Amino acid sequence: MTLLDGKATAAQIRTELAQAVQQRKLEGKKIPHLAAVLVGNDGGSVSYVNSKVSACDQIGFESTLIRYDSSVPEEILLDKVRQLNEDKSIDGFIVQLPLPAHIDELKITQAIDPKKDVDGFHPRNLGNMILNLPGFLPATPAGIMALIERNNIETEGKNCVIIGRSNIVGTPLSIMLGRNANPGNCTVTLAHSRTENLKEICLQADILIAAIGQPNFVTADMVKTGAVIIDVGTTRVDDATRERGWRLVGDVDFEAVAPKCSFISPVPGGVGPMTIASLMMNTLKAMELKGK
Ligand code: GUN
């Protein structure tokens, strides 16, 4: 079994991006500037946004963090999005999800200028992705594709089962892995909460990707010997043995599954760092697409 070390792969990408920043500086070009909007105090969202800002620092990107209380009216948030769309110093920005229930996430996502939508959540970018046109790929699926590519995992002709059909992971990833490209050319099954015979379907998977947010959902009896396992889950569970009182748990029962598979991504240190690395790649691309 080989560990799909997202932490190491993401560090490599950050090094490459830092070199690109240095090169831009030498050429007197603008340094990429990412803004992140964070609403509320959800622990997971706060730590993800902090990691995004700290990745910018490490690479040499500029970053701006904009925070609002969870009671912020939708209109104020929309105004901020419009302002960031117009702000020439900002090359790309994200609004961290989920948002409080009184705010319409789709409305916010659709208000973002597609050229600055480095999360790749705008319908125009999702449409471009389907048609293989230039645009931004959503960070988590793009990070998984990079993890597969950089670890030389063969995908062509393989059976790939994705569990979870979310707009930001499962659905876009099913398209990326199915298209005629490398990585890609998989035969993809997108499984979800209504899927019948899930265990039998998972047992057919050469590549099994779990993105449902249910700790330890994938057990050893669902995994074919030699399969590639990618775990997208990041649920915080109470853990009194840790100083902070919790730990991150993936969707895969790692201890039981690891001995059966060829590759497996751990939680933490697998997909999470890759999501952040691909957001950084998108931020550099935002500048390049503008021709700056
Ligand atoms: N919430 C969970 N994943 C993401 C992500 O990739 N981007 C944003 N903006 N919010 C998220």
GROMACS .gro file of C-alpha atoms and ligand atoms in nm:
model
  303
    1MET     CA    1   0.000   0.000   0.000
    2THR     CA    2   0.131   0.345  -0.092
    3LEU     CA    3   0.013   0.655   0.090
    4LEU     CA    4  -0.121   0.930  -0.136
    5ASP     CA    5   0.060   1.203   0.050
    6GLY     CA    6  -0.137   1.518  -0.028
    7LYS     CA    7   0.070   1.719   0.216
    8ALA     CA    8   0.394   1.642   0.028
    9THR     CA    9   0.234   1.683  -0.317
   10ALA     CA   10   0.081   2.017  -0.215
   11ALA     CA   11   0.419   2.134  -0.078
   12GLN     CA   12   0.573   2.055  -0.417
   13ILE     CA   13   0.303   2.260  -0.593
   14ARG     CA   14   0.358   2.551  -0.351
   15THR     CA   15   0.731   2.542  -0.431
   16GLU     CA   16   0.655   2.557  -0.804
   17LEU     CA   17   0.413   2.846  -0.750
   18ALA     CA   18   0.667   3.031  -0.534
   19GLN     CA   19   0.915   3.000  -0.823
   20ALA     CA   20   0.653   3.138  -1.062
   21VAL     CA   21   0.602   3.435  -0.828
   22GLN     CA   22   0.976   3.499  -0.818
   23GLN     CA   23   0.986   3.489  -1.197
   24ARG     CA   24   0.695   3.734  -1.219
   25LYS     CA   25   0.878   3.968  -0.980
   26LEU     CA   26   1.192   3.954  -1.195
   27GLU     CA   27   0.981   4.042  -1.498
   28GLY     CA   28   0.816   4.330  -1.309
   29LYS     CA   29   0.474   4.165  -1.333
   30LYS     CA   30   0.189   4.185  -1.083
   31ILE     CA   31   0.188   3.943  -0.790
   32PRO     CA   32  -0.134   3.737  -0.763
   33HIS     CA   33  -0.375   3.862  -0.498
   34LEU     CA   34  -0.643   3.631  -0.351
   35ALA     CA   35  -0.928   3.755  -0.131
   36ALA     CA   36  -1.133   3.524   0.092
   37VAL     CA   37  -1.470   3.609   0.243
   38LEU     CA   38  -1.559   3.424   0.561
   39VAL     CA   39  -1.901   3.448   0.724
   40GLY     CA   40  -1.941   3.329   1.085
   41ASN     CA   41  -1.720   3.117   1.307
   42ASP     CA   42  -1.766   2.759   1.194
   43GLY     CA   43  -1.448   2.582   1.310
   44GLY     CA   44  -1.389   2.394   0.983
   45SER     CA   45  -1.443   2.702   0.766
   46VAL     CA   46  -1.220   2.920   0.985
   47SER     CA   47  -0.937   2.670   0.970
   48TYR     CA   48  -0.973   2.619   0.591
   49VAL     CA   49  -0.969   2.994   0.525
   50ASN     CA   50  -0.669   3.039   0.756
   51SER     CA   51  -0.488   2.765   0.564
   52LYS     CA   52  -0.568   2.941   0.236
   53VAL     CA   53  -0.427   3.271   0.366
   54SER     CA   54  -0.118   3.099   0.504
   55ALA     CA   55  -0.059   2.918   0.170
   56CYS     CA   56  -0.063   3.261   0.002
   57ASP     CA   57   0.202   3.383   0.250
   58GLN     CA   58   0.421   3.080   0.183
   59ILE     CA   59   0.401   3.118  -0.194
   60GLY     CA   60   0.439   3.496  -0.196
   61PHE     CA   61   0.086   3.579  -0.313
   62GLU     CA   62  -0.091   3.874  -0.162
   63SER     CA   63  -0.405   3.790   0.034
   64THR     CA   64  -0.695   3.970   0.198
   65LEU     CA   65  -0.934   3.813   0.448
   66ILE     CA   66  -1.277   3.972   0.485
   67ARG     CA   67  -1.484   3.850   0.781
   68TYR     CA   68  -1.851   3.898   0.865
   69ASP     CA   69  -2.065   3.797   1.157
   70SER     CA   70  -2.304   3.509   1.080
   71SER     CA   71  -2.595   3.756   1.100
   72VAL     CA   72  -2.470   3.959   0.798
   73PRO     CA   73  -2.759   4.041   0.561
   74GLU     CA   74  -2.743   3.884   0.215
   75GLU     CA   75  -2.742   4.226   0.048
   76ILE     CA   76  -2.425   4.333   0.235
   77LEU     CA   77  -2.251   4.018   0.120
   78LEU     CA   78  -2.369   4.074  -0.238
   79ASP     CA   79  -2.235   4.430  -0.223
   80LYS     CA   80  -1.898   4.299  -0.111
   81VAL     CA   81  -1.895   4.048  -0.399
   82ARG     CA   82  -1.973   4.328  -0.647
   83GLN     CA   83  -1.699   4.543  -0.496
   84LEU     CA   84  -1.444   4.258  -0.522
   85ASN     CA   85  -1.551   4.204  -0.884
   86GLU     CA   86  -1.458   4.566  -0.957
   87ASP     CA   87  -1.142   4.584  -0.745
   88LYS     CA   88  -0.851   4.576  -0.992
   89SER     CA   89  -0.599   4.481  -0.721
   90ILE     CA   90  -0.783   4.151  -0.652
   91ASP     CA   91  -0.718   3.877  -0.911
   92GLY     CA   92  -0.942   3.610  -0.764
   93PHE     CA   93  -1.165   3.561  -0.462
   94ILE     CA   94  -1.370   3.300  -0.284
   95VAL     CA   95  -1.667   3.306  -0.050
   96GLN     CA   96  -1.621   3.018   0.191
   97LEU     CA   97  -1.916   2.776   0.204
   98PRO     CA   98  -2.140   2.683   0.372
   99LEU     CA   99  -2.314   3.016   0.433
  100PRO     CA  100  -2.577   3.074   0.704
  101ALA     CA  101  -2.929   2.953   0.611
  102HIS     CA  102  -3.065   3.306   0.549
  103ILE     CA  103  -2.816   3.359   0.264
  104ASP     CA  104  -2.879   3.207  -0.079
  105GLU     CA  105  -2.549   3.039  -0.174
  106LEU     CA  106  -2.639   3.015  -0.540
  107LYS     CA  107  -2.720   3.386  -0.555
  108ILE     CA  108  -2.380   3.469  -0.405
  109THR     CA  109  -2.197   3.223  -0.632
  110GLN     CA  110  -2.369   3.361  -0.941
  111ALA     CA  111  -2.279   3.718  -0.845
  112ILE     CA  112  -1.905   3.642  -0.860
  113ASP     CA  113  -1.734   3.753  -1.183
  114PRO     CA  114  -1.649   3.419  -1.356
  115LYS     CA  115  -1.304   3.559  -1.437
  116LYS     CA  116  -1.233   3.597  -1.064
  117ASP     CA  117  -1.415   3.281  -0.956
  118VAL     CA  118  -1.107   3.084  -0.850
  119ASP     CA  119  -1.331   2.831  -0.669
  120GLY     CA  120  -1.483   2.741  -1.006
  121PHE     CA  121  -1.836   2.737  -0.861
  122HIS     CA  122  -1.997   2.984  -1.106
  123PRO     CA  123  -2.229   2.818  -1.362
  124ARG     CA  124  -2.015   2.960  -1.645
  125ASN     CA  125  -1.701   2.789  -1.510
  126LEU     CA  126  -1.888   2.464  -1.446
  127GLY     CA  127  -2.024   2.481  -1.804
  128ASN     CA  128  -1.677   2.551  -1.942
  129MET     CA  129  -1.548   2.252  -1.750
  130ILE     CA  130  -1.807   2.024  -1.912
  131LEU     CA  131  -1.716   2.153  -2.260
  132ASN     CA  132  -1.341   2.145  -2.189
  133LEU     CA  133  -1.312   2.521  -2.246
  134PRO     CA  134  -1.069   2.743  -2.051
  135GLY     CA  135  -1.191   2.837  -1.706
  136PHE     CA  136  -1.150   2.751  -1.341
  137LEU     CA  137  -1.191   2.397  -1.215
  138PRO     CA  138  -1.341   2.353  -0.867
  139ALA     CA  139  -1.055   2.324  -0.618
  140THR     CA  140  -1.127   1.990  -0.450
  141PRO     CA  141  -1.190   1.784  -0.768
  142ALA     CA  142  -0.895   1.958  -0.938
  143GLY     CA  143  -0.680   1.877  -0.634
  144ILE     CA  144  -0.782   1.511  -0.654
  145MET     CA  145  -0.697   1.505  -1.026
  146ALA     CA  146  -0.354   1.653  -0.949
  147LEU     CA  147  -0.299   1.399  -0.670
  148ILE     CA  148  -0.381   1.117  -0.915
  149GLU     CA  149  -0.162   1.264  -1.189
  150ARG     CA  150   0.139   1.346  -0.976
  151ASN     CA  151   0.136   0.999  -0.821
  152ASN     CA  152   0.125   0.835  -1.166
  153ILE     CA  153  -0.200   0.651  -1.102
  154GLU     CA  154  -0.339   0.492  -1.417
  155THR     CA  155  -0.701   0.593  -1.477
  156GLU     CA  156  -0.763   0.497  -1.840
  157GLY     CA  157  -1.035   0.236  -1.873
  158LYS     CA  158  -1.066   0.195  -1.496
  159ASN     CA  159  -1.389   0.159  -1.304
  160CYS     CA  160  -1.424   0.459  -1.078
  161VAL     CA  161  -1.693   0.482  -0.811
  162ILE     CA  162  -1.755   0.818  -0.645
  163ILE     CA  163  -1.976   0.821  -0.338
  164GLY     CA  164  -2.145   1.160  -0.296
  165ARG     CA  165  -2.294   1.386  -0.565
  166SER     CA  166  -2.233   1.733  -0.420
  167ASN     CA  167  -2.201   2.032  -0.653
  168ILE     CA  168  -1.850   2.106  -0.530
  169VAL     CA  169  -1.697   1.756  -0.525
  170GLY     CA  170  -1.878   1.445  -0.651
  171THR     CA  171  -2.063   1.585  -0.951
  172PRO     CA  172  -1.773   1.784  -1.107
  173LEU     CA  173  -1.525   1.504  -1.026
  174SER     CA  174  -1.745   1.252  -1.208
  175ILE     CA  175  -1.716   1.467  -1.522
  176MET     CA  176  -1.341   1.522  -1.492
  177LEU     CA  177  -1.265   1.152  -1.445
  178GLY     CA  178  -1.495   1.048  -1.726
  179ARG     CA  179  -1.371   1.280  -1.996
  180ASN     CA  180  -1.128   1.195  -2.272
  181ALA     CA  181  -0.806   1.310  -2.105
  182ASN     CA  182  -0.525   1.190  -1.884
  183PRO     CA  183  -0.608   1.158  -1.598
  184GLY     CA  184  -0.957   1.062  -1.712
  185ASN     CA  185  -1.109   0.802  -1.941
  186CYS     CA  186  -1.259   0.625  -1.640
  187THR     CA  187  -1.594   0.450  -1.645
  188VAL     CA  188  -1.756   0.651  -1.367
  189THR     CA  189  -2.037   0.553  -1.133
  190LEU     CA  190  -2.172   0.839  -0.921
  191ALA     CA  191  -2.325   0.677  -0.615
  192HIS     CA  192  -2.537   0.862  -0.356
  193SER     CA  193  -2.780   0.820  -0.069
  194ARG     CA  194  -3.043   0.648  -0.291
  195THR     CA  195  -2.799   0.403  -0.452
  196GLU     CA  196  -2.902   0.040  -0.414
  197ASN     CA  197  -2.644  -0.235  -0.363
  198LEU     CA  198  -2.374   0.018  -0.278
  199LYS     CA  199  -2.139  -0.245  -0.137
  200GLU     CA  200  -2.150  -0.453  -0.457
  201ILE     CA  201  -2.094  -0.140  -0.669
  202CYS     CA  202  -1.797  -0.031  -0.456
  203LEU     CA  203  -1.646  -0.378  -0.484
  204GLN     CA  204  -1.622  -0.321  -0.863
  205ALA     CA  205  -1.419  -0.003  -0.816
  206ASP     CA  206  -1.057   0.018  -0.927
  207ILE     CA  207  -1.069   0.373  -0.793
  208LEU     CA  208  -1.304   0.449  -0.504
  209ILE     CA  209  -1.361   0.808  -0.395
  210ALA     CA  210  -1.560   0.881  -0.080
  211ALA     CA  211  -1.709   1.231  -0.050
  212ILE     CA  212  -2.014   1.207   0.174
  213GLY     CA  213  -1.899   1.344   0.508
  214GLN     CA  214  -1.984   1.033   0.710
  215PRO     CA  215  -1.694   0.918   0.928
  216ASN     CA  216  -1.561   0.567   0.850
  217PHE     CA  217  -1.845   0.499   0.604
  218VAL     CA  218  -1.627   0.293   0.368
  219THR     CA  219  -1.537  -0.035   0.538
  220ALA     CA  220  -1.293  -0.306   0.428
  221ASP     CA  221  -1.571  -0.532   0.296
  222MET     CA  222  -1.661  -0.263   0.038
  223VAL     CA  223  -1.311  -0.248  -0.111
  224LYS     CA  224  -1.161  -0.462  -0.388
  225THR     CA  225  -0.806  -0.581  -0.321
  226GLY     CA  226  -0.560  -0.348  -0.495
  227ALA     CA  227  -0.805  -0.057  -0.535
  228VAL     CA  228  -0.703   0.310  -0.518
  229ILE     CA  229  -0.887   0.485  -0.233
  230ILE     CA  230  -0.934   0.860  -0.210
  231ASP     CA  231  -1.094   0.998   0.103
  232VAL     CA  232  -1.251   1.345   0.080
  233GLY     CA  233  -1.423   1.336   0.421
  234THR     CA  234  -1.322   1.579   0.693
  235THR     CA  235  -1.558   1.546   0.987
  236ARG     CA  236  -1.455   1.684   1.325
  237VAL     CA  237  -1.522   1.434   1.604
  238ASP     CA  238  -1.475   1.492   1.976
  239ASP     CA  239  -1.145   1.358   2.108
  240ALA     CA  240  -1.062   1.425   2.472
  241THR     CA  241  -0.707   1.292   2.421
  242ARG     CA  242  -0.628   1.592   2.195
  243GLU     CA  243  -0.551   1.929   2.345
  244ARG     CA  244  -0.794   2.100   2.105
  245GLY     CA  245  -1.066   1.844   2.194
  246TRP     CA  246  -1.130   1.707   1.844
  247ARG     CA  247  -0.973   1.528   1.549
  248LEU     CA  248  -1.050   1.506   1.179
  249VAL     CA  249  -1.200   1.178   1.059
  250GLY     CA  250  -1.236   1.074   0.696
  251ASP     CA  251  -1.513   0.882   0.519
  252VAL     CA  252  -1.292   0.571   0.501
  253ASP     CA  253  -1.207   0.331   0.783
  254PHE     CA  254  -0.836   0.382   0.714
  255GLU     CA  255  -0.692   0.117   0.951
  256ALA     CA  256  -0.905  -0.163   0.807
  257VAL     CA  257  -0.899  -0.052   0.442
  258ALA     CA  258  -0.532   0.046   0.401
  259PRO     CA  259  -0.392  -0.312   0.399
  260LYS     CA  260  -0.625  -0.405   0.108
  261CYS     CA  261  -0.549  -0.125  -0.134
  262SER     CA  262  -0.271  -0.013  -0.368
  263PHE     CA  263  -0.296   0.359  -0.284
  264ILE     CA  264  -0.488   0.542  -0.013
  265SER     CA  265  -0.512   0.909   0.083
  266PRO     CA  266  -0.506   0.979   0.457
  267VAL     CA  267  -0.717   1.226   0.657
  268PRO     CA  268  -0.572   1.468   0.745
  269GLY     CA  269  -0.291   1.517   0.492
  270GLY     CA  270  -0.457   1.383   0.177
  271VAL     CA  271  -0.716   1.574  -0.023
  272GLY     CA  272  -0.736   1.878   0.211
  273PRO     CA  273  -0.390   2.023   0.129
  274MET     CA  274  -0.452   1.950  -0.241
  275THR     CA  275  -0.771   2.158  -0.236
  276ILE     CA  276  -0.572   2.453  -0.111
  277ALA     CA  277  -0.291   2.392  -0.362
  278SER     CA  278  -0.537   2.392  -0.653
  279LEU     CA  279  -0.698   2.713  -0.531
  280MET     CA  280  -0.348   2.866  -0.543
  281MET     CA  281  -0.295   2.733  -0.896
  282ASN     CA  282  -0.627   2.886  -0.998
  283THR     CA  283  -0.524   3.221  -0.850
  284LEU     CA  284  -0.209   3.228  -1.062
  285LYS     CA  285  -0.419   3.123  -1.362
  286ALA     CA  286  -0.661   3.411  -1.294
  287MET     CA  287  -0.376   3.648  -1.369
  288GLU     CA  288  -0.253   3.455  -1.669
  289LEU     CA  289  -0.604   3.442  -1.823
  290LYS     CA  290  -0.615   3.820  -1.793
  291GLY     CA  291  -0.286   3.832  -1.982
  292LYS     CA  292  -0.115   4.017  -1.696
  293GUN     N1  293  -1.644   2.466   0.149
  293GUN     C1  294  -1.596   2.339   0.136
  293GUN     N2  295  -1.507   2.333   0.035
  293GUN     C2  296  -1.499   2.458  -0.017
  293GUN     C3  297  -1.422   2.514  -0.123
  293GUN     O1  298  -1.344   2.447  -0.193
  293GUN     N3  299  -1.442   2.647  -0.143
  293GUN     C4  300  -1.529   2.721  -0.071
  293GUN     N4  301  -1.543   2.850  -0.102
  293GUN     N5  302  -1.601   2.672   0.027
  293GUN     C5  303  -1.585   2.540   0.055
   0.00000   0.00000   0.00000
